[in-house]
XYZ file of C-alpha atoms in Angstrom:
733
model
C 104.816 76.533 64.588
C 101.061 77.227 64.706
C 99.600 79.031 61.681
C 98.238 82.597 62.050
C 94.491 82.761 62.702
C 91.905 85.522 62.317
C 90.060 86.852 65.375
C 87.085 89.209 64.974
C 86.626 91.323 68.101
C 85.425 94.633 69.503
C 88.119 96.658 71.269
C 86.784 97.318 74.773
C 89.749 99.050 76.378
C 93.490 99.531 76.088
C 95.313 98.746 79.315
C 98.840 99.622 78.171
C 100.373 101.244 75.107
C 103.998 102.133 74.454
C 104.130 105.128 72.149
C 107.702 104.544 71.037
C 107.307 100.898 69.951
C 103.534 100.738 69.337
C 103.324 97.664 71.627
C 99.822 97.541 73.108
C 97.959 95.380 75.622
C 94.192 95.494 75.114
C 91.000 93.761 76.230
C 88.552 92.706 73.526
C 85.106 91.121 73.358
C 84.167 88.433 70.836
C 80.812 86.837 70.102
C 82.029 83.511 71.507
C 83.238 84.811 74.876
C 80.114 86.817 75.747
C 80.748 89.113 78.732
C 84.263 87.686 79.346
C 87.071 89.709 77.788
C 90.174 88.359 76.070
C 93.660 89.850 76.235
C 95.389 90.750 72.970
C 98.954 92.050 72.685
C 100.968 93.553 69.832
C 101.160 96.590 67.554
C 97.669 98.085 67.891
C 98.587 101.754 68.185
C 95.870 103.904 66.611
C 92.956 101.561 67.318
C 90.238 103.164 69.468
C 87.887 101.642 72.035
C 84.602 100.757 70.337
C 86.127 99.782 66.982
C 85.512 96.342 65.507
C 88.819 94.781 64.521
C 89.909 91.893 62.328
C 93.042 90.685 64.100
C 95.569 88.350 62.491
C 97.900 86.548 64.879
C 98.607 83.523 67.066
C 97.434 82.225 70.436
C 100.160 82.148 73.078
C 100.304 81.099 76.706
C 102.006 83.717 78.943
C 103.606 82.245 82.143
C 102.108 85.037 84.284
C 99.027 86.276 82.402
C 97.760 83.032 80.815
C 96.203 82.744 77.356
C 96.734 85.756 75.069
C 96.292 86.535 71.395
C 99.472 87.937 69.845
C 98.549 90.358 67.039
C 100.686 90.465 63.896
C 98.438 92.818 61.902
C 94.963 94.277 62.150
C 92.346 96.144 60.168
C 89.219 97.937 61.337
C 85.875 96.620 60.113
C 82.369 97.919 60.587
C 80.614 96.174 63.485
C 77.807 93.760 62.601
C 75.868 93.318 65.858
C 73.509 95.794 67.511
C 75.718 95.794 70.601
C 78.875 96.360 68.537
C 77.285 99.190 66.545
C 75.979 100.868 69.699
C 79.451 100.672 71.264
C 81.117 101.905 68.039
C 78.853 104.921 67.566
C 78.785 105.775 71.274
C 82.573 105.774 71.659
C 83.029 109.164 70.004
C 84.258 107.746 66.685
C 81.905 109.978 64.677
C 81.739 113.668 65.546
C 78.232 114.710 66.596
C 77.248 111.336 68.103
C 77.635 110.654 71.808
C 76.501 107.590 73.828
C 72.890 108.828 74.294
C 72.355 109.627 70.635
C 74.034 106.363 69.561
C 71.504 104.485 71.686
C 68.566 106.301 70.077
C 69.893 105.764 66.557
C 70.470 102.027 67.046
C 67.085 101.608 68.752
C 65.410 103.280 65.766
C 67.280 101.683 62.847
C 68.810 98.509 64.345
C 71.790 96.982 62.512
C 70.874 98.976 59.399
C 72.005 102.248 60.983
C 75.492 102.176 59.377
C 74.011 101.768 55.852
C 71.603 104.622 56.624
C 74.485 106.953 57.618
C 76.429 105.860 54.545
C 73.713 105.860 51.889
C 70.653 107.765 53.191
C 71.934 110.177 55.852
C 68.917 112.467 55.306
C 66.786 109.786 57.032
C 68.628 110.397 60.327
C 66.160 113.189 61.140
C 63.688 110.392 61.965
C 65.662 110.009 65.214
C 64.391 112.173 68.085
C 66.781 115.081 68.712
C 68.513 114.999 65.313
C 67.799 118.093 63.209
C 69.014 118.883 59.693
C 72.124 120.689 60.895
C 73.347 117.867 63.119
C 72.432 115.242 60.511
C 74.640 117.047 57.971
C 77.494 117.187 60.500
C 77.241 113.439 61.101
C 77.153 112.711 57.340
C 80.191 114.944 56.726
C 82.120 113.363 59.609
C 81.291 109.889 58.239
C 82.533 110.839 54.757
C 85.733 112.255 56.228
C 86.244 109.055 58.260
C 85.851 107.026 55.042
C 88.294 109.224 53.115
C 90.815 109.067 55.951
C 90.411 105.261 56.099
C 91.284 104.995 52.368
C 94.369 107.170 52.853
C 95.292 105.110 55.920
C 95.131 101.819 54.030
C 97.618 103.231 51.498
C 99.832 104.815 54.173
C 99.867 101.715 56.381
C 101.161 99.904 53.298
C 104.179 102.254 53.286
C 104.727 102.043 57.036
C 102.964 105.166 58.373
C 101.129 105.055 61.706
C 97.446 105.907 61.968
C 97.964 109.156 63.868
C 100.397 110.459 61.222
C 98.013 109.366 58.469
C 95.275 111.558 59.985
C 97.680 114.486 60.044
C 98.748 113.935 56.432
C 95.075 113.841 55.412
C 94.395 117.111 57.283
C 97.295 118.771 55.450
C 96.637 117.563 51.881
C 93.026 116.245 51.852
C 92.235 114.362 48.656
C 95.733 115.058 47.320
C 97.282 113.019 50.182
C 98.059 109.814 48.300
C 99.392 111.711 45.286
C 101.658 113.943 47.431
C 103.001 110.998 49.399
C 103.804 109.143 46.170
C 105.423 112.000 44.272
C 106.988 114.272 46.932
C 107.412 112.338 50.175
C 110.161 114.665 51.431
C 107.647 117.531 51.461
C 105.977 115.821 54.420
C 108.968 116.559 56.654
C 108.541 120.298 56.032
C 104.721 120.468 55.900
C 103.421 118.030 58.517
C 104.220 118.539 62.187
C 105.525 115.320 63.761
C 106.963 113.915 60.522
C 110.710 114.169 60.334
C 113.126 113.191 57.624
C 113.292 109.572 58.827
C 109.561 108.942 58.402
C 109.544 110.767 55.062
C 112.586 108.707 54.024
C 110.881 105.420 54.924
C 107.901 106.450 52.795
C 110.196 107.563 49.958
C 111.908 104.142 49.928
C 108.506 102.412 49.896
C 107.333 104.465 46.895
C 110.555 103.816 45.007
C 112.616 107.036 45.241
C 116.317 106.192 44.629
C 118.623 106.169 47.639
C 121.147 108.485 45.987
C 118.697 110.970 44.431
C 119.707 114.652 44.868
C 116.246 115.367 46.370
C 116.895 112.817 49.120
C 120.391 114.163 49.857
C 119.212 117.799 50.010
C 116.334 116.814 52.312
C 118.850 114.896 54.465
C 121.160 117.920 54.748
C 118.295 120.168 55.834
C 117.172 117.511 58.296
C 120.706 117.299 59.742
C 120.688 121.087 60.285
C 117.223 121.062 61.861
C 118.294 118.230 64.210
C 121.309 120.382 65.161
C 118.916 123.304 65.804
C 116.853 121.017 68.064
C 120.098 120.414 69.968
C 120.537 124.188 70.276
C 122.973 124.938 67.447
C 122.357 127.923 65.143
C 124.675 126.462 62.471
C 126.992 123.529 61.856
C 130.578 123.862 60.629
C 130.561 122.385 57.112
C 132.832 119.389 57.967
C 130.520 118.445 60.898
C 127.443 118.788 58.665
C 128.903 116.540 55.949
C 130.002 113.879 58.473
C 126.594 113.817 60.206
C 124.661 113.799 56.906
C 126.864 110.937 55.639
C 125.844 108.835 58.666
C 122.153 109.710 58.364
C 121.929 109.233 54.584
C 124.283 106.284 54.135
C 125.751 107.785 50.932
C 129.306 108.842 50.092
C 130.718 112.321 50.746
C 131.266 112.729 46.985
C 127.481 112.944 46.501
C 126.914 115.264 49.485
C 129.212 118.130 48.346
C 127.378 118.879 45.061
C 123.968 118.591 46.775
C 125.084 121.114 49.414
C 126.344 123.503 46.704
C 122.962 123.224 45.004
C 121.128 123.928 48.288
C 123.241 127.073 48.767
C 122.460 128.192 45.193
C 118.723 127.569 45.728
C 118.947 129.598 48.974
C 117.770 126.605 50.992
C 120.734 127.190 53.332
C 123.334 129.932 53.914
C 127.070 129.193 53.887
C 129.289 131.810 55.441
C 132.672 131.984 57.151
C 131.963 132.592 60.808
C 133.679 135.720 62.107
C 136.168 135.636 64.907
C 136.382 131.909 65.692
C 139.974 130.788 66.393
C 140.024 128.927 63.101
C 137.603 130.432 60.654
C 135.366 127.664 59.253
C 132.548 127.735 56.708
C 129.353 127.627 58.762
C 126.125 126.326 57.224
C 122.870 127.794 58.528
C 119.203 127.139 57.864
C 117.946 130.492 56.522
C 115.757 131.565 59.503
C 118.622 131.142 61.996
C 121.100 133.080 59.867
C 118.628 135.943 59.375
C 117.792 136.037 63.084
C 121.442 136.040 64.209
C 122.464 138.861 61.853
C 119.329 140.855 62.704
C 119.668 140.388 66.494
C 123.312 141.537 66.520
C 122.389 144.634 64.496
C 119.335 145.297 66.616
C 121.222 145.181 69.924
C 124.014 147.422 68.625
C 121.412 149.786 67.153
C 119.757 150.154 70.576
C 123.098 150.534 72.339
C 124.296 153.315 69.969
C 120.974 155.111 69.563
C 121.247 158.919 69.734
C 117.908 159.070 71.567
C 117.396 158.307 75.268
C 113.901 157.716 76.608
C 115.228 157.653 80.209
C 117.273 160.881 79.869
C 116.355 161.932 83.429
C 118.801 159.349 84.806
C 121.861 160.702 82.981
C 122.395 163.478 85.560
C 120.406 162.190 88.526
C 121.738 162.623 92.099
C 122.261 158.910 92.772
C 122.825 159.285 96.505
C 119.457 161.009 96.810
C 117.710 158.578 94.465
C 119.012 155.530 96.335
C 118.149 157.168 99.677
C 114.570 157.670 98.444
C 114.487 154.034 97.359
C 115.648 152.819 100.777
C 112.929 154.889 102.438
C 110.399 153.331 100.099
C 111.474 149.666 100.458
C 113.078 149.722 103.900
C 116.112 147.873 102.516
C 119.568 149.111 101.594
C 120.995 147.812 98.318
C 124.335 145.985 98.313
C 127.124 147.592 96.227
C 126.629 145.132 93.311
C 122.889 145.802 93.306
C 123.464 149.584 93.286
C 125.757 149.165 90.293
C 123.070 147.146 88.483
C 120.366 149.755 89.192
C 122.551 152.572 87.804
C 123.561 150.510 84.777
C 120.001 149.569 83.805
C 118.800 153.164 84.032
C 121.768 154.778 82.244
C 122.767 152.150 79.640
C 120.433 151.364 76.752
C 121.232 147.632 76.781
C 122.343 145.828 79.940
C 122.513 142.300 81.345
C 121.924 141.379 84.993
C 122.910 137.840 85.980
C 123.441 135.890 89.206
C 122.350 132.772 91.079
C 119.523 132.261 93.593
C 119.621 134.249 96.847
C 121.846 136.990 95.351
C 119.081 139.585 95.130
C 118.269 139.649 91.391
C 114.540 139.990 92.056
C 114.939 142.830 94.541
C 117.312 144.618 92.150
C 114.729 144.379 89.355
C 112.044 145.710 91.698
C 114.305 148.653 92.619
C 114.979 149.484 88.947
C 111.239 149.428 88.186
C 110.418 151.586 91.264
C 112.893 154.291 90.227
C 111.808 154.258 86.570
C 108.129 154.446 87.605
C 108.646 157.468 89.864
C 110.065 159.320 86.851
C 106.914 158.459 84.897
C 108.617 155.967 82.558
C 106.563 153.597 80.409
C 107.649 150.187 81.689
C 107.152 146.893 79.847
C 107.840 143.719 81.811
C 108.139 140.444 79.966
C 109.117 136.793 80.584
C 109.225 133.665 78.424
C 106.544 131.680 80.319
C 103.168 132.447 81.883
C 104.399 131.450 85.331
C 107.508 133.642 85.112
C 105.394 136.603 83.915
C 102.990 136.135 86.862
C 105.905 136.100 89.284
C 107.407 139.252 87.733
C 104.053 141.049 88.073
C 103.737 140.018 91.745
C 107.311 141.158 92.424
C 107.037 144.624 90.871
C 103.336 145.446 91.197
C 103.278 146.189 87.431
C 101.647 144.186 84.670
C 103.867 141.587 82.985
C 103.258 139.478 79.879
C 104.820 136.552 78.079
C 106.961 137.511 75.064
C 104.433 135.863 72.734
C 101.489 137.816 74.134
C 103.400 141.087 74.318
C 104.405 140.907 70.648
C 100.993 139.507 69.617
C 102.431 136.830 67.374
C 100.166 136.074 64.405
C 99.564 132.725 62.672
C 102.821 131.982 60.880
C 104.793 133.513 63.734
C 105.060 137.140 62.573
C 104.794 139.698 65.362
C 102.347 142.609 65.387
C 105.087 144.787 66.917
C 108.415 145.133 65.073
C 110.861 147.782 63.790
C 108.128 149.537 61.788
C 105.589 149.388 64.613
C 107.568 149.276 67.903
C 106.222 148.963 71.447
C 105.471 152.145 73.372
C 108.102 151.640 76.058
C 110.896 153.526 77.820
C 112.187 150.511 79.776
C 111.807 146.855 78.730
C 112.770 144.244 81.344
C 113.097 140.607 80.214
C 113.182 138.119 83.104
C 114.393 134.476 82.863
C 116.261 135.500 79.729
C 118.509 132.397 79.827
C 115.603 130.554 78.208
C 114.925 133.062 75.412
C 116.135 131.491 72.163
C 117.637 133.234 69.131
C 114.426 133.497 67.065
C 112.343 134.898 69.942
C 115.103 137.279 71.117
C 115.312 138.717 67.602
C 111.541 139.294 67.456
C 111.619 140.977 70.863
C 114.606 143.260 70.157
C 113.034 144.341 66.842
C 110.021 145.617 68.796
C 112.040 147.775 71.266
C 111.902 151.422 70.121
C 115.143 153.428 69.611
C 116.146 155.231 72.814
C 114.381 152.725 75.104
C 116.416 150.781 77.669
C 116.519 146.977 77.438
C 117.458 144.992 80.543
C 117.970 141.242 80.222
C 117.812 139.435 83.565
C 118.707 135.781 83.973
C 120.940 133.121 85.453
C 123.591 132.217 82.891
C 124.533 129.030 84.825
C 121.149 127.473 84.095
C 120.537 125.349 81.024
C 120.407 127.361 77.809
C 117.124 127.789 75.915
C 115.196 124.830 74.500
C 115.290 126.552 71.089
C 118.510 127.249 69.183
C 121.111 129.710 70.446
C 122.396 130.750 73.861
C 121.608 134.414 73.759
C 122.350 135.291 77.390
C 125.747 133.528 77.358
C 126.617 135.166 74.006
C 125.799 138.648 75.333
C 127.988 138.034 78.378
C 130.771 136.802 76.063
C 130.573 139.990 73.953
C 132.419 142.616 76.025
C 130.532 145.365 74.175
C 127.349 144.682 76.201
C 127.346 146.279 79.702
C 126.645 143.786 82.502
C 126.588 143.189 86.268
C 126.938 139.771 87.881
C 125.540 139.460 91.426
C 127.661 137.046 93.485
C 126.916 137.785 97.157
C 124.392 135.430 98.803
C 122.231 137.321 101.299
C 122.203 136.181 104.910
C 118.574 135.045 105.044
C 119.080 133.055 101.819
C 121.944 131.147 103.465
C 119.385 129.408 105.702
C 117.682 127.823 102.673
C 118.857 124.362 101.642
C 117.594 125.102 98.136
C 119.793 128.215 97.755
C 122.857 126.772 99.512
C 122.731 123.490 97.589
C 122.098 125.188 94.237
C 125.344 127.134 94.748
C 127.182 124.021 95.987
C 126.137 122.051 92.895
C 127.033 124.970 90.612
C 130.491 125.040 92.215
C 130.943 121.281 91.712
C 130.328 120.374 95.383
C 128.002 117.661 96.662
C 124.726 119.091 98.075
C 124.061 118.735 101.827
C 121.039 116.443 102.007
C 120.585 116.572 105.788
C 119.956 119.381 108.226
C 117.690 121.539 106.057
C 113.895 121.624 106.321
C 113.494 122.206 102.553
C 115.973 119.751 100.944
C 115.841 115.936 101.117
C 117.309 112.837 99.470
C 115.547 109.450 99.346
C 118.264 106.990 98.258
C 117.213 104.227 95.886
C 119.313 102.296 93.346
C 117.073 100.640 90.756
C 115.281 102.808 88.140
C 111.918 101.012 88.584
C 112.076 101.395 92.379
C 113.077 105.045 91.888
C 109.970 105.628 89.745
C 107.684 103.943 92.319
C 109.253 105.903 95.192
C 108.936 109.177 93.219
C 105.203 108.529 92.799
C 104.849 107.764 96.519
C 106.702 110.992 97.420
C 104.432 113.074 95.138
C 101.073 111.400 95.837
C 101.454 110.575 99.541
C 104.524 111.688 101.480
C 104.773 115.364 100.474
C 100.996 116.044 100.826
C 100.886 114.230 104.208
C 103.929 115.927 105.756
C 103.759 119.407 104.197
C 100.127 119.767 103.049
C 100.964 120.517 99.378
C 98.481 119.591 96.659
C 100.135 116.810 94.569
C 98.652 117.988 91.261
C 98.871 121.749 91.636
C 101.968 122.310 93.806
C 104.329 119.413 93.088
C 106.335 119.030 89.867
C 108.501 116.032 88.974
C 111.541 117.087 86.904
C 113.483 114.307 85.169
C 116.770 114.343 83.230
C 115.223 112.321 80.380
C 111.870 111.495 78.812
C 112.599 107.798 78.268
C 113.454 104.968 80.632
C 111.826 103.476 83.747
C 112.286 106.714 85.700
C 111.865 109.062 82.712
C 109.066 111.604 82.349
C 107.008 109.285 80.091
C 106.888 106.351 82.522
C 106.412 108.484 85.649
C 103.552 110.364 83.954
C 101.743 107.050 83.459
C 102.254 106.049 87.099
C 101.252 109.456 88.489
C 98.144 109.564 86.308
C 97.081 106.189 87.761
C 97.706 107.547 91.276
C 96.038 110.955 90.836
C 93.409 110.626 88.059
C 92.707 106.888 87.672
C 90.203 105.402 85.200
C 86.617 105.569 86.469
C 83.708 103.746 84.841
C 81.314 106.182 83.225
C 83.743 109.127 83.162
C 84.691 110.175 79.622
C 88.313 109.760 78.582
C 90.123 109.798 75.251
C 93.098 107.744 74.148
C 95.610 109.129 71.670
C 98.574 106.957 70.739
C 100.106 105.688 73.948
C 98.352 108.244 76.178
C 94.885 108.536 77.623
C 93.447 111.908 78.658
C 91.065 112.354 81.589
C 89.460 115.299 83.345
C 91.904 116.574 86.004
C 95.029 115.582 84.049
C 97.953 118.007 84.085
C 99.116 118.550 80.491
C 101.608 120.636 78.521
C 101.662 121.957 74.937
C 104.382 120.502 72.688
C 104.505 123.021 69.827
C 103.762 126.662 69.066
C 100.231 126.888 67.688
C 99.403 130.454 66.650
C 95.808 129.572 65.722
C 94.681 128.533 69.204
C 93.319 130.752 71.954
C 93.358 134.540 71.949
C 97.035 134.958 71.133
C 98.271 131.431 70.353
C 99.342 128.603 72.646
C 103.051 128.022 72.942
C 105.430 125.146 73.498
C 105.709 124.603 77.264
C 102.325 126.093 78.246
C 100.919 123.990 81.108
C 97.269 123.432 81.993
C 94.657 121.065 83.411
C 92.069 119.098 81.418
C 88.643 120.415 82.493
C 86.346 118.578 80.048
C 86.269 115.711 77.534
C 83.330 115.630 75.088
C 82.991 112.371 73.140
C 80.158 113.886 71.151
C 81.921 117.095 70.107
C 85.315 115.376 69.781
C 86.898 118.033 71.971
C 89.052 118.167 75.049
C 89.253 121.436 77.009
C 92.361 122.628 78.841
C 92.539 125.512 81.322
C 96.067 126.903 80.945
C 98.183 128.447 83.684
C 97.488 131.763 81.949
C 93.788 131.228 82.867
C 92.578 130.649 79.332
C 90.309 127.774 78.264
C 91.537 126.136 75.057
C 89.653 123.490 73.045
C 91.527 120.696 71.263
C 89.932 118.460 68.638
C 90.607 114.761 69.220
C 92.805 114.853 66.114
C 95.002 117.532 67.740
C 95.860 115.604 70.890
C 99.364 114.946 69.588
C 100.057 118.588 70.522
C 99.639 117.680 74.199
C 101.411 115.405 76.616
C 100.990 114.743 80.319
C 102.888 117.090 82.622
C 102.863 115.464 86.071
C 106.508 114.816 85.168
C 108.416 116.871 82.609
C 112.056 116.988 81.575
C 114.258 119.557 83.302
C 114.779 121.247 79.919
C 111.032 121.873 79.621
C 110.857 123.368 83.138
C 113.009 126.403 82.343
C 111.522 129.747 83.328
C 108.916 128.113 85.568
C 108.861 127.944 89.343
C 107.020 125.379 91.461
C 106.409 125.217 95.216
C 107.815 121.655 95.289
C 110.229 119.940 92.904
C 110.892 116.176 92.987
C 113.935 115.020 90.978
C 114.458 111.311 90.173
C 118.122 110.545 89.401
C 119.210 107.170 88.028
C 122.375 105.856 86.426
C 120.301 104.889 83.364
C 120.187 108.604 82.481
C 123.962 109.011 82.975
C 124.422 110.689 79.579
C 122.260 113.599 80.737
C 123.608 113.916 84.271
C 125.289 117.296 84.194
C 125.885 120.011 86.728
C 123.827 122.720 84.963
C 120.937 120.252 84.545
C 120.763 119.492 88.276
C 121.362 123.173 89.154
C 118.475 124.248 86.900
C 116.151 121.637 88.464
C 116.993 122.717 92.029
C 116.531 126.431 91.244
C 112.978 125.778 89.925
C 111.767 125.076 93.494
C 110.421 127.767 95.799
C 109.760 125.814 99.003
C 110.952 122.216 98.820
C 113.315 119.953 96.846
C 113.234 116.144 97.112
C 115.881 114.111 95.284
C 114.969 110.443 94.732
C 117.441 107.891 93.416
C 121.004 106.678 93.315
C 123.739 108.505 95.232
C 126.079 107.541 92.359
C 123.825 109.365 89.887
C 123.801 112.471 92.111
C 127.607 112.352 92.381
C 127.916 111.968 88.588
C 125.700 115.011 87.973
C 127.702 117.175 90.401
C 131.030 115.981 88.979
C 130.224 116.481 85.280
C 130.524 120.009 83.908
C 127.879 121.136 81.389
C 128.031 120.236 77.724
C 130.257 122.461 75.590
C 129.123 125.700 73.969
C 126.618 125.593 71.169
C 127.527 126.591 67.609
C 126.487 130.249 67.574
C 128.187 133.380 66.264
C 126.111 136.088 67.951
C 128.919 137.209 70.291
C 131.380 137.514 67.357
C 128.857 139.399 65.231
C 128.256 141.913 68.029
C 131.972 142.465 68.636
C 133.010 142.616 64.974
C 130.227 145.047 64.108
C 131.197 147.158 67.087
C 134.836 147.626 66.129
């Protein structure tokens, strides 16, 4: 066995990085090799191009790629040569210095430039173009880098990745090391991207006992937040204890007392859930319990309100009103649609549901037309920017996203609520299947008494990404008036998208031949499926139909991981559509690299960005990357330019391919769906149905016929743990 050796090198570029494992393939330059680059492989996640590294590892000979250096550990060192320093400073490592300025600084001070920045930063004004202000910025950025490096050395010792170390430093500053040592479980609550498992690893490394009450309480809260990520508003106590036992690896005897203590400290709420067949103690995280109780009360309050802001419709001559509407639109409403129009305008809360091609959109337009002619104040709202745009085009009235309408503030509180409601007579919420419990509660709080609330959505689609299944719960609570549209209109029967969506929803195999807007490219292996998907997006669809591959085509996958998952396909599509070009700025973060032209999506709600916050699922295109300013600019699909610091790039991910769950509420001209048996756990009817119904003009399925058959055959996952329907019905009796 050859002994580990030390290799000093400058990181020139990263050719591959796997974010999940940290495995990286990179090209480095050493003094010995001159212009020739060496290949190094191993855990290098966090290292940036331009950094000088001290690599510890072994030389290996790869059968296909030849001689490689296998890295076991690494540390960053300051470069010693003029060339290394120029590359280091010019790579965007230090905010305020870009390639041009790096060149000037190195030309002026030579290899002494790093000591100057460190010890005599005031001398930087000797360099042409550097004034006092910029000099101070560079000195501050250098100090911050140094402080972060110290924190990183400590955190790497307890198994924390570089990107998380930066985030911990941003949260706690100089108190980082102290906080990590004394209260590691705080990280899971305070630092986005750190869950219980990471905090637990750190806690073990700093010597916190395995069976400490703090650890068990943190584990219980983590178990509940994982359940919320899976859509549950609560967990029955037996399920919670069983799951926590697995996660924590401690006996049930220790979990019971810790749970009792959490309830006493008001960290969680324990309550017998009303109306379930067997009443069980349900354990909620506090925000979900508050929201569920408040939403049930809010809906019943609206329904029973003594006021009516659309009083004119209580004694309207419906035959005349509908006749006027037909004259206006040139179309006669079907009986179900008529019923829905009357219901929305006479009932203070109503639900309108139905599949594609059944006339939901036209019904909504009719409701809005009639309300408008009576001078009603109409507020139209949808969960995503794209859905709001579509609603505005459909009705000719302004529409907003829920977040923008409520003007959510940092921290998530809304400007409009019970004390300061919206000025509205009719509030229409489109795509309401994707509105989660927390958001629905905020929205209902802002609807004034006497106003009419109409929730429109397709209950057969996937439920919301966030916890709850509000639309399904409202349909399950008989108290809430509703109309379900079932009749497919004649012209819609000519669309393969509409026909096949209904076939899949009914458990029948889609017809993949004979329609101009629905195709299947069969392919068995996941890697081949991924390659064929990229070919369909980048070449076949644009060539045959003239669609723009970046703007018009969306790949929707069942899963993020795997050869044909969103992560892998994003990498392949980026290489096809926005490949690396010498001289064009780009920025690597973890396993991803961002370039101008990249399609990206936001991964978390950030109330501090943009005019009114940027929200999970917002999609945009990268329009600029500034190495000097350490910023990347994204133009969102709501036409807003948002700047991200390089240390915030973990909030973004590529969006050439996204999971079907993340596509809810959005519509795309073309949808391409890779289906492989490797994602068999996710292959469900409502997943495939949701993906198909996202397409306006064209659907292309790519993959295994067996996977398609499995998706059609498998009914959706069971109901989520929610009690909204029971709360509405019990309160109503």
